[in-house]
mmCIF file of C-alpha atoms in Angstrom:
data_model
loop_
_atom_site.group_PDB
_atom_site.id
_atom_site.type_symbol
_atom_site.label_atom_id
_atom_site.label_comp_id
_atom_site.label_asym_id
_atom_site.label_seq_id
_atom_site.Cartn_x
_atom_site.Cartn_y
_atom_site.Cartn_z
ATOM 1 C CA MET A 677 -3.102 30.175 -3.957
ATOM 2 C CA ALA A 678 -5.569 29.536 -1.134
ATOM 3 C CA PRO A 679 -4.143 27.493 1.752
ATOM 4 C CA VAL A 680 -5.140 23.839 1.994
ATOM 5 C CA LYS A 681 -7.701 23.342 4.777
ATOM 6 C CA ILE A 682 -6.581 20.472 7.005
ATOM 7 C CA ALA A 683 -8.386 19.067 10.034
ATOM 8 C CA VAL A 684 -6.635 16.970 12.681
ATOM 9 C CA MET A 685 -8.580 14.007 14.035
ATOM 10 C CA GLY A 686 -7.342 13.062 17.483
ATOM 11 C CA ALA A 687 -5.822 15.542 19.941
ATOM 12 C CA GLY A 688 -3.366 13.356 21.806
ATOM 13 C CA LEU A 689 0.382 13.931 21.897
ATOM 14 C CA ILE A 690 1.003 13.276 18.206
ATOM 15 C CA GLY A 691 -2.224 14.990 17.146
ATOM 16 C CA LYS A 692 -1.130 18.171 18.899
ATOM 17 C CA ARG A 693 2.244 18.004 17.139
ATOM 18 C CA HIS A 694 0.504 17.621 13.785
ATOM 19 C CA ALA A 695 -1.732 20.591 14.571
ATOM 20 C CA ALA A 696 1.322 22.719 15.359
ATOM 21 C CA HIS A 697 3.001 21.767 12.081
ATOM 22 C CA VAL A 698 -0.136 22.461 10.046
ATOM 23 C CA ARG A 699 -0.378 25.906 11.645
ATOM 24 C CA ALA A 700 3.291 26.539 10.832
ATOM 25 C CA GLU A 701 2.967 25.577 7.172
ATOM 26 C CA PRO A 702 2.349 28.636 4.913
ATOM 27 C CA GLY A 703 0.415 26.560 2.370
ATOM 28 C CA ALA A 704 -1.919 25.048 4.961
ATOM 29 C CA ALA A 705 -4.605 26.191 7.373
ATOM 30 C CA LEU A 706 -5.754 24.229 10.410
ATOM 31 C CA SER A 707 -9.513 24.124 9.947
ATOM 32 C CA ALA A 708 -10.632 22.008 12.908
ATOM 33 C CA ILE A 709 -9.807 19.602 15.705
ATOM 34 C CA ILE A 710 -11.966 16.473 15.663
ATOM 35 C CA ASP A 711 -11.969 14.647 18.986
ATOM 36 C CA PRO A 712 -14.868 13.584 21.237
ATOM 37 C CA ALA A 713 -12.917 14.014 24.485
ATOM 38 C CA PRO A 714 -13.255 17.150 26.632
ATOM 39 C CA ALA A 715 -9.468 17.536 26.376
ATOM 40 C CA GLY A 716 -9.806 17.725 22.592
ATOM 41 C CA LYS A 717 -12.377 20.495 22.878
ATOM 42 C CA ALA A 718 -10.194 22.354 25.363
ATOM 43 C CA PHE A 719 -7.196 22.096 23.034
ATOM 44 C CA ALA A 720 -9.219 23.486 20.117
ATOM 45 C CA GLU A 721 -10.368 26.395 22.259
ATOM 46 C CA GLU A 722 -6.804 26.996 23.442
ATOM 47 C CA ILE A 723 -5.453 27.375 19.904
ATOM 48 C CA GLY A 724 -8.566 29.126 18.564
ATOM 49 C CA VAL A 725 -9.858 26.663 15.955
ATOM 50 C CA ALA A 726 -13.205 24.945 15.457
ATOM 51 C CA TRP A 727 -13.920 21.751 17.384
ATOM 52 C CA TYR A 728 -16.145 18.832 16.472
ATOM 53 C CA PRO A 729 -16.660 15.568 18.354
ATOM 54 C CA GLY A 730 -16.703 13.522 15.141
ATOM 55 C CA PHE A 731 -16.276 13.903 11.405
ATOM 56 C CA ASP A 732 -19.985 13.305 10.913
ATOM 57 C CA THR A 733 -20.767 16.420 12.980
ATOM 58 C CA LEU A 734 -18.978 18.842 10.620
ATOM 59 C CA PRO A 735 -21.397 21.238 8.897
ATOM 60 C CA ALA A 736 -21.714 20.680 5.147
ATOM 61 C CA GLY A 737 -19.826 23.869 4.366
ATOM 62 C CA GLU A 738 -16.899 22.996 6.665
ATOM 63 C CA LYS A 739 -15.594 19.945 4.807
ATOM 64 C CA PRO A 740 -11.761 20.086 4.918
ATOM 65 C CA ASP A 741 -9.480 19.489 1.960
ATOM 66 C CA GLY A 742 -7.670 16.806 3.952
ATOM 67 C CA VAL A 743 -7.588 15.154 7.361
ATOM 68 C CA ILE A 744 -4.684 13.938 9.487
ATOM 69 C CA VAL A 745 -5.862 10.880 11.431
ATOM 70 C CA ALA A 746 -4.070 10.670 14.781
ATOM 71 C CA THR A 747 -6.624 8.644 16.718
ATOM 72 C CA PRO A 748 -5.861 5.374 18.582
ATOM 73 C CA ASN A 749 -4.646 2.593 16.273
ATOM 74 C CA GLN A 750 -7.812 0.537 16.537
ATOM 75 C CA LEU A 751 -9.870 3.467 15.185
ATOM 76 C CA HIS A 752 -7.747 4.193 12.110
ATOM 77 C CA VAL A 753 -9.693 1.985 9.707
ATOM 78 C CA ALA A 754 -13.151 3.169 10.817
ATOM 79 C CA ASN A 755 -12.006 6.802 10.655
ATOM 80 C CA GLY A 756 -10.345 6.230 7.284
ATOM 81 C CA LEU A 757 -13.374 4.533 5.734
ATOM 82 C CA GLU A 758 -15.493 7.491 6.845
ATOM 83 C CA LEU A 759 -13.121 9.823 4.990
ATOM 84 C CA VAL A 760 -13.115 7.578 1.901
ATOM 85 C CA ALA A 761 -16.914 7.791 1.838
ATOM 86 C CA ALA A 762 -16.657 11.586 2.030
ATOM 87 C CA ASN A 763 -13.940 11.673 -0.686
ATOM 88 C CA VAL A 764 -11.476 13.421 1.641
ATOM 89 C CA PRO A 765 -7.702 12.761 1.302
ATOM 90 C CA MET A 766 -6.089 11.532 4.498
ATOM 91 C CA LEU A 767 -2.756 11.147 6.242
ATOM 92 C CA VAL A 768 -3.084 8.291 8.739
ATOM 93 C CA GLU A 769 -0.582 8.011 11.563
ATOM 94 C CA LYS A 770 1.449 4.839 11.778
ATOM 95 C CA PRO A 771 0.627 2.028 12.149
ATOM 96 C CA LEU A 772 -1.956 2.163 9.386
ATOM 97 C CA ALA A 773 -4.154 -0.196 11.427
ATOM 98 C CA ASP A 774 -3.940 -2.706 14.254
ATOM 99 C CA SER A 775 -3.815 -5.651 11.825
ATOM 100 C CA VAL A 776 -2.859 -6.331 8.214
ATOM 101 C CA ASP A 777 -6.359 -7.567 7.373
ATOM 102 C CA SER A 778 -8.042 -4.380 8.574
ATOM 103 C CA ALA A 779 -5.364 -2.193 6.951
ATOM 104 C CA ARG A 780 -5.945 -3.981 3.652
ATOM 105 C CA LYS A 781 -9.651 -3.078 3.788
ATOM 106 C CA LEU A 782 -8.826 0.614 4.098
ATOM 107 C CA VAL A 783 -6.172 0.544 1.372
ATOM 108 C CA GLN A 784 -8.461 -1.258 -1.067
ATOM 109 C CA ALA A 785 -11.368 1.083 -0.315
ATOM 110 C CA ALA A 786 -9.228 4.203 -0.847
ATOM 111 C CA GLU A 787 -7.775 2.840 -4.094
ATOM 112 C CA ALA A 788 -11.178 1.867 -5.457
ATOM 113 C CA ALA A 789 -12.543 5.351 -4.664
ATOM 114 C CA GLY A 790 -9.468 7.192 -5.906
ATOM 115 C CA VAL A 791 -8.985 8.909 -2.519
ATOM 116 C CA PRO A 792 -5.356 9.718 -1.601
ATOM 117 C CA LEU A 793 -4.210 7.744 1.438
ATOM 118 C CA LEU A 794 -0.845 8.594 3.013
ATOM 119 C CA VAL A 795 0.713 6.914 6.049
ATOM 120 C CA GLY A 796 2.654 8.830 8.684
ATOM 121 C CA HIS A 797 6.037 7.139 8.430
ATOM 122 C CA HIS A 798 7.478 10.624 8.645
ATOM 123 C CA ARG A 799 11.144 9.594 8.859
ATOM 124 C CA ARG A 800 11.182 9.056 5.089
ATOM 125 C CA HIS A 801 10.789 12.833 4.788
ATOM 126 C CA ASN A 802 14.020 13.463 6.707
ATOM 127 C CA PRO A 803 16.612 14.991 4.311
ATOM 128 C CA MET A 804 19.239 12.722 5.857
ATOM 129 C CA ILE A 805 17.287 9.642 4.770
ATOM 130 C CA ARG A 806 16.848 11.089 1.287
ATOM 131 C CA LYS A 807 20.621 11.503 1.012
ATOM 132 C CA ALA A 808 21.190 7.956 2.261
ATOM 133 C CA ARG A 809 18.778 6.650 -0.368
ATOM 134 C CA GLU A 810 20.562 8.668 -3.075
ATOM 135 C CA ALA A 811 23.953 7.198 -2.085
ATOM 136 C CA ILE A 812 22.580 3.652 -2.122
ATOM 137 C CA ASP A 813 20.732 4.117 -5.433
ATOM 138 C CA ALA A 814 23.874 5.623 -7.002
ATOM 139 C CA GLY A 815 25.758 2.427 -6.155
ATOM 140 C CA ARG A 816 28.208 4.066 -3.790
ATOM 141 C CA LEU A 817 27.987 1.103 -1.429
ATOM 142 C CA GLY A 818 28.047 -1.445 -4.234
ATOM 143 C CA ARG A 819 25.674 -4.354 -3.764
ATOM 144 C CA ILE A 820 23.944 -4.135 -0.375
ATOM 145 C CA LEU A 821 24.687 -7.281 1.636
ATOM 146 C CA THR A 822 23.750 -6.531 5.224
ATOM 147 C CA LEU A 823 22.397 -3.939 7.622
ATOM 148 C CA ASN A 824 22.017 -3.550 11.353
ATOM 149 C CA GLY A 825 19.658 -1.379 13.332
ATOM 150 C CA GLN A 826 19.098 -0.682 17.016
ATOM 151 C CA PHE A 827 16.325 0.862 19.071
ATOM 152 C CA TRP A 828 17.729 0.751 22.579
ATOM 153 C CA LEU A 829 16.528 3.150 25.231
ATOM 154 C CA VAL A 830 14.723 3.045 28.546
ATOM 155 C CA LYS A 831 11.169 4.295 28.961
ATOM 156 C CA PRO A 832 10.610 5.700 32.466
ATOM 157 C CA ASP A 833 8.540 3.755 34.988
ATOM 158 C CA ASP A 834 5.686 6.257 34.953
ATOM 159 C CA TYR A 835 5.259 5.710 31.194
ATOM 160 C CA PHE A 836 3.641 2.410 32.124
ATOM 161 C CA ASP A 837 1.146 3.949 34.556
ATOM 162 C CA VAL A 838 -1.237 4.035 31.573
ATOM 163 C CA ASP A 839 -2.773 0.573 31.305
ATOM 164 C CA TRP A 840 -2.736 0.146 27.509
ATOM 165 C CA ARG A 841 1.045 0.654 27.459
ATOM 166 C CA ARG A 842 1.477 -2.596 29.401
ATOM 167 C CA GLN A 843 -0.767 -4.666 27.138
ATOM 168 C CA GLU A 844 -0.120 -6.816 24.061
ATOM 169 C CA GLY A 845 0.555 -4.646 21.015
ATOM 170 C CA ALA A 846 1.951 -1.739 23.045
ATOM 171 C CA GLY A 847 5.532 -2.962 23.148
ATOM 172 C CA PRO A 848 8.433 -1.570 21.131
ATOM 173 C CA VAL A 849 7.814 -3.832 18.100
ATOM 174 C CA LEU A 850 4.602 -2.124 16.996
ATOM 175 C CA ILE A 851 5.194 1.257 18.630
ATOM 176 C CA ASN A 852 8.871 1.849 17.778
ATOM 177 C CA LEU A 853 10.437 -0.837 15.581
ATOM 178 C CA ILE A 854 7.838 -0.200 12.890
ATOM 179 C CA HIS A 855 9.644 3.079 12.084
ATOM 180 C CA ASP A 856 12.969 1.293 11.635
ATOM 181 C CA ILE A 857 11.452 -1.471 9.515
ATOM 182 C CA ASP A 858 9.832 1.118 7.257
ATOM 183 C CA LEU A 859 13.173 2.850 6.704
ATOM 184 C CA PHE A 860 14.916 -0.463 6.008
ATOM 185 C CA ARG A 861 12.307 -1.214 3.334
ATOM 186 C CA TYR A 862 12.703 2.268 1.880
ATOM 187 C CA LEU A 863 16.502 2.076 1.783
ATOM 188 C CA CYS A 864 17.136 -1.586 0.960
ATOM 189 C CA GLY A 865 13.981 -3.030 -0.637
ATOM 190 C CA GLU A 866 11.275 -5.509 0.264
ATOM 191 C CA ILE A 867 11.609 -7.903 3.193
ATOM 192 C CA VAL A 868 10.447 -11.414 2.317
ATOM 193 C CA SER A 869 10.980 -13.383 5.534
ATOM 194 C CA VAL A 870 11.801 -12.882 9.206
ATOM 195 C CA GLN A 871 12.933 -14.806 12.255
ATOM 196 C CA ALA A 872 12.471 -13.287 15.700
ATOM 197 C CA LEU A 873 12.556 -13.680 19.468
ATOM 198 C CA SER A 874 11.031 -11.468 22.150
ATOM 199 C CA SER A 875 11.139 -11.171 25.915
ATOM 200 C CA ASN A 876 9.361 -9.472 28.816
ATOM 201 C CA ALA A 877 11.851 -10.676 31.439
ATOM 202 C CA VAL A 878 12.169 -7.401 33.378
ATOM 203 C CA ARG A 879 8.685 -5.918 33.738
ATOM 204 C CA GLY A 880 6.664 -9.067 33.086
ATOM 205 C CA ASN A 881 3.891 -7.179 31.287
ATOM 206 C CA PRO A 882 1.912 -8.766 28.425
ATOM 207 C CA ALA A 883 3.716 -6.366 26.059
ATOM 208 C CA GLU A 884 7.200 -7.386 25.014
ATOM 209 C CA GLU A 885 10.040 -5.132 26.117
ATOM 210 C CA THR A 886 12.871 -6.597 24.032
ATOM 211 C CA ALA A 887 12.835 -8.146 20.562
ATOM 212 C CA VAL A 888 15.452 -9.263 18.056
ATOM 213 C CA ALA A 889 14.757 -10.039 14.380
ATOM 214 C CA ILE A 890 16.657 -11.380 11.389
ATOM 215 C CA LEU A 891 15.441 -10.019 8.055
ATOM 216 C CA ARG A 892 15.846 -11.477 4.577
ATOM 217 C CA PHE A 893 15.393 -9.033 1.700
ATOM 218 C CA ALA A 894 14.172 -9.852 -1.793
ATOM 219 C CA ASN A 895 17.511 -8.696 -3.231
ATOM 220 C CA GLY A 896 19.405 -11.195 -1.092
ATOM 221 C CA ALA A 897 20.547 -8.809 1.641
ATOM 222 C CA LEU A 898 20.327 -9.903 5.268
ATOM 223 C CA GLY A 899 19.617 -7.650 8.221
ATOM 224 C CA THR A 900 19.461 -7.733 11.985
ATOM 225 C CA VAL A 901 17.474 -5.375 14.151
ATOM 226 C CA SER A 902 16.888 -5.245 17.889
ATOM 227 C CA ALA A 903 14.543 -3.179 19.995
ATOM 228 C CA SER A 904 14.297 -2.708 23.731
ATOM 229 C CA ASP A 905 12.579 -0.068 25.836
ATOM 230 C CA THR A 906 14.342 -1.105 29.030
ATOM 231 C CA VAL A 907 18.021 -0.617 28.056
ATOM 232 C CA VAL A 908 20.058 2.445 29.015
ATOM 233 C CA SER A 909 22.021 3.295 25.855
ATOM 234 C CA PRO A 910 22.678 6.013 23.252
ATOM 235 C CA TRP A 911 21.833 3.772 20.264
ATOM 236 C CA SER A 912 18.409 4.626 18.870
ATOM 237 C CA TRP A 913 16.977 6.920 16.212
ATOM 238 C CA GLU A 914 15.506 9.089 18.935
ATOM 239 C CA LEU A 915 18.814 9.665 20.710
ATOM 240 C CA THR A 916 21.111 9.944 17.673
ATOM 241 C CA THR A 917 19.268 12.036 15.083
ATOM 242 C CA GLY A 918 18.164 15.102 17.039
ATOM 243 C CA GLU A 919 14.846 14.890 15.207
ATOM 244 C CA ASN A 920 12.877 15.425 18.416
ATOM 245 C CA PRO A 921 14.542 17.930 20.787
ATOM 246 C CA ALA A 922 12.913 16.210 23.763
ATOM 247 C CA TYR A 923 15.620 13.528 23.524
ATOM 248 C CA PRO A 924 19.230 14.403 24.450
ATOM 249 C CA GLN A 925 21.169 13.916 21.209
ATOM 250 C CA GLN A 926 24.186 11.596 21.240
ATOM 251 C CA ASP A 927 27.068 11.429 18.765
ATOM 252 C CA GLN A 928 26.443 7.788 17.891
ATOM 253 C CA SER A 929 24.823 5.757 15.093
ATOM 254 C CA CYS A 930 21.652 3.678 15.114
ATOM 255 C CA TYR A 931 21.971 1.983 11.686
ATOM 256 C CA GLN A 932 24.867 0.571 9.671
ATOM 257 C CA ILE A 933 24.382 -0.510 6.055
ATOM 258 C CA GLY A 934 27.098 -2.563 4.369
ATOM 259 C CA GLY A 935 27.808 -3.315 0.718
ATOM 260 C CA THR A 936 30.535 -4.719 -1.493
ATOM 261 C CA HIS A 937 32.141 -1.300 -2.010
ATOM 262 C CA GLY A 938 31.276 0.683 1.082
ATOM 263 C CA ALA A 939 29.409 1.011 4.360
ATOM 264 C CA LEU A 940 27.157 3.804 5.581
ATOM 265 C CA THR A 941 26.274 4.916 9.107
ATOM 266 C CA ILE A 942 23.021 6.679 9.984
ATOM 267 C CA PRO A 943 22.440 9.400 11.087
ATOM 268 C CA ALA A 944 25.989 10.741 10.616
ATOM 269 C CA LEU A 945 25.998 9.655 6.940
ATOM 270 C CA GLU A 946 29.616 8.543 7.214
ATOM 271 C CA LEU A 947 30.497 6.596 4.080
ATOM 272 C CA TRP A 948 33.440 4.203 4.541
ATOM 273 C CA SER A 949 35.209 2.882 1.444
ATOM 274 C CA HIS A 950 38.582 2.118 -0.144
ATOM 275 C CA ALA A 951 40.225 4.617 -2.456
ATOM 276 C CA ASP A 952 41.415 1.966 -4.901
ATOM 277 C CA LYS A 953 41.955 -1.707 -4.171
ATOM 278 C CA ARG A 954 39.563 -3.385 -1.743
ATOM 279 C CA GLY A 955 41.048 -5.497 1.026
ATOM 280 C CA TRP A 956 41.382 -5.806 4.768
ATOM 281 C CA TRP A 957 44.898 -4.398 4.763
ATOM 282 C CA GLU A 958 43.962 -1.416 2.605
ATOM 283 C CA PRO A 959 43.420 1.966 4.271
ATOM 284 C CA LEU A 960 39.817 3.033 4.706
ATOM 285 C CA ARG A 961 38.620 6.502 3.846
ATOM 286 C CA ARG A 962 35.737 8.196 5.615
ATOM 287 C CA GLU A 963 33.486 10.712 3.879
ATOM 288 C CA ARG A 964 30.602 12.513 5.524
ATOM 289 C CA ILE A 965 27.719 13.111 3.111
ATOM 290 C CA PRO A 966 26.328 16.608 3.736
ATOM 291 C CA PHE A 967 22.631 17.401 4.108
ATOM 292 C CA VAL A 968 20.514 20.312 5.314
ATOM 293 C CA PRO A 969 18.403 19.263 8.337
ATOM 294 C CA GLU A 970 14.654 19.861 8.300
ATOM 295 C CA ASP A 971 11.853 18.765 10.616
ATOM 296 C CA PRO A 972 10.388 15.728 8.793
ATOM 297 C CA LEU A 973 6.940 16.243 10.306
ATOM 298 C CA GLN A 974 6.880 19.715 8.766
ATOM 299 C CA ALA A 975 8.064 18.329 5.426
ATOM 300 C CA GLN A 976 5.360 15.665 5.659
ATOM 301 C CA VAL A 977 2.620 18.278 6.076
ATOM 302 C CA ARG A 978 3.975 20.202 3.090
ATOM 303 C CA HIS A 979 3.981 17.001 1.036
ATOM 304 C CA PHE A 980 0.406 16.195 2.119
ATOM 305 C CA CYS A 981 -0.684 19.606 0.852
ATOM 306 C CA ALA A 982 1.077 18.974 -2.475
ATOM 307 C CA VAL A 983 -0.674 15.606 -2.824
ATOM 308 C CA ILE A 984 -4.049 17.219 -2.105
ATOM 309 C CA ARG A 985 -3.353 19.839 -4.777
ATOM 310 C CA GLY A 986 -2.421 17.073 -7.241
ATOM 311 C CA GLU A 987 1.209 18.219 -7.522
ATOM 312 C CA GLU A 988 2.881 15.101 -6.051
ATOM 313 C CA GLN A 989 2.263 11.387 -5.557
ATOM 314 C CA PRO A 990 2.348 10.030 -1.977
ATOM 315 C CA LEU A 991 5.838 9.225 -0.749
ATOM 316 C CA VAL A 992 4.354 6.762 1.755
ATOM 317 C CA SER A 993 1.169 5.408 0.209
ATOM 318 C CA GLY A 994 -1.388 3.192 1.869
ATOM 319 C CA ARG A 995 0.276 0.206 0.192
ATOM 320 C CA GLU A 996 3.641 1.205 1.647
ATOM 321 C CA GLY A 997 2.114 1.415 5.113
ATOM 322 C CA LEU A 998 0.445 -1.952 4.570
ATOM 323 C CA ALA A 999 3.719 -3.574 3.500
ATOM 324 C CA THR A 1000 5.563 -2.257 6.563
ATOM 325 C CA LEU A 1001 2.767 -3.446 8.856
ATOM 326 C CA ALA A 1002 2.970 -6.897 7.241
ATOM 327 C CA VAL A 1003 6.646 -7.156 8.245
ATOM 328 C CA ILE A 1004 5.861 -6.101 11.819
ATOM 329 C CA GLU A 1005 3.056 -8.650 12.007
ATOM 330 C CA ALA A 1006 5.477 -11.295 10.723
ATOM 331 C CA VAL A 1007 8.025 -10.348 13.408
ATOM 332 C CA LYS A 1008 5.397 -10.818 16.109
ATOM 333 C CA ARG A 1009 4.258 -14.172 14.662
ATOM 334 C CA ALA A 1010 7.848 -15.374 14.379
ATOM 335 C CA ALA A 1011 8.567 -14.375 17.989
ATOM 336 C CA ARG A 1012 5.512 -16.299 19.197
ATOM 337 C CA SER A 1013 6.200 -19.437 17.155
ATOM 338 C CA GLY A 1014 10.003 -19.524 17.120
ATOM 339 C CA ALA A 1015 9.845 -20.390 13.408
ATOM 340 C CA PRO A 1016 10.676 -18.324 10.314
ATOM 341 C CA VAL A 1017 7.751 -16.485 8.740
ATOM 342 C CA GLU A 1018 7.497 -15.853 5.026
ATOM 343 C CA ILE A 1019 5.842 -12.596 3.888
ATOM 344 C CA ALA A 1020 3.559 -13.070 0.897
ATOM 345 C CA PRO A 1021 3.352 -10.219 -1.615
ATOM 346 C CA GLU A 1022 0.116 -8.268 -1.700
ATOM 347 C CA PRO A 1023 -2.169 -8.753 -4.728
ATOM 348 C CA ALA A 1024 -2.147 -6.011 -7.359
ATOM 349 C CA PRO A 1025 -4.192 -2.910 -6.479
ATOM 350 C CA ALA A 1026 -7.685 -2.463 -7.888
ATOM 351 C CA ARG A 1027 -8.329 0.257 -10.431
ATOM 352 C CA ALA A 1028 -9.485 3.584 -9.053
ATOM 353 C CA LYS A 1029 -12.881 4.868 -10.133
ATOM 354 C CA ALA A 1030 -12.929 7.019 -13.245
#
């Protein structure tokens, strides 16, 4: 079987990681880097692949089988609509867009054209998350009642030397918490309302640095989640999972999910339950659910290839990315207003073209 030809659009930090994973995937071939910046051209030359300043500059015979869009957030929709027009499947980095309204335009266009649209919430591809979902779906926790999640770490001072990182929309809600919200939706169902507060008390930048949210799920579960990029702590996905070796891994948890018959910690996958009778005086047993670790970005590339070949349906579709972005937008509105925000369901998708 011929490898799937994938181009990477955007050669920043995440674009370079995507390029490396495409090159490492036996069923894929990195066909081009698409980036107008001189640094993008230099990167393409460094790794020995074709370079183009824009998708519209690709020769007719060089059309890829799929494109990973890793450009700045505000360009995602324009880039995606260009790929829809060319009938090219795409994997768009999170967030899908910089607003729900613009994301909806891309999702509706892709659905109407029948073009596969995947969103890069790569943590869903982590085998540990798959095992957590299996335990929840099997009823091992009973009815899910509550969950808690934390993203607490400190970004170094020089991180904020780049101007956009100090501006509205560059804080941990949209940049970091969006990952956690997507996993909460995947594990526990749809979120229908939020309450939130945010603060920029330390740095004083337009971007928030700390936020706390209360989540109400459609199934009745309640959740709390907090995010701060100015707290020294071991409690975040980055520092507990070992997913990215750049972060020193800590033997701690970042999520706890509680139900009527058990509680689960992530990432350790420690399942706490009673052997027989439930009660506060009854001894608790602890079971660690085993899983085989795998780089979720690599698994995501493999899945993208399978979707392009028509072998699988998207794990994180455009609609899934849109729904997660809607929750994040609600968190930001709730933090600004101080009032609860209800999240309206999206209308049914349009039929794809025959």
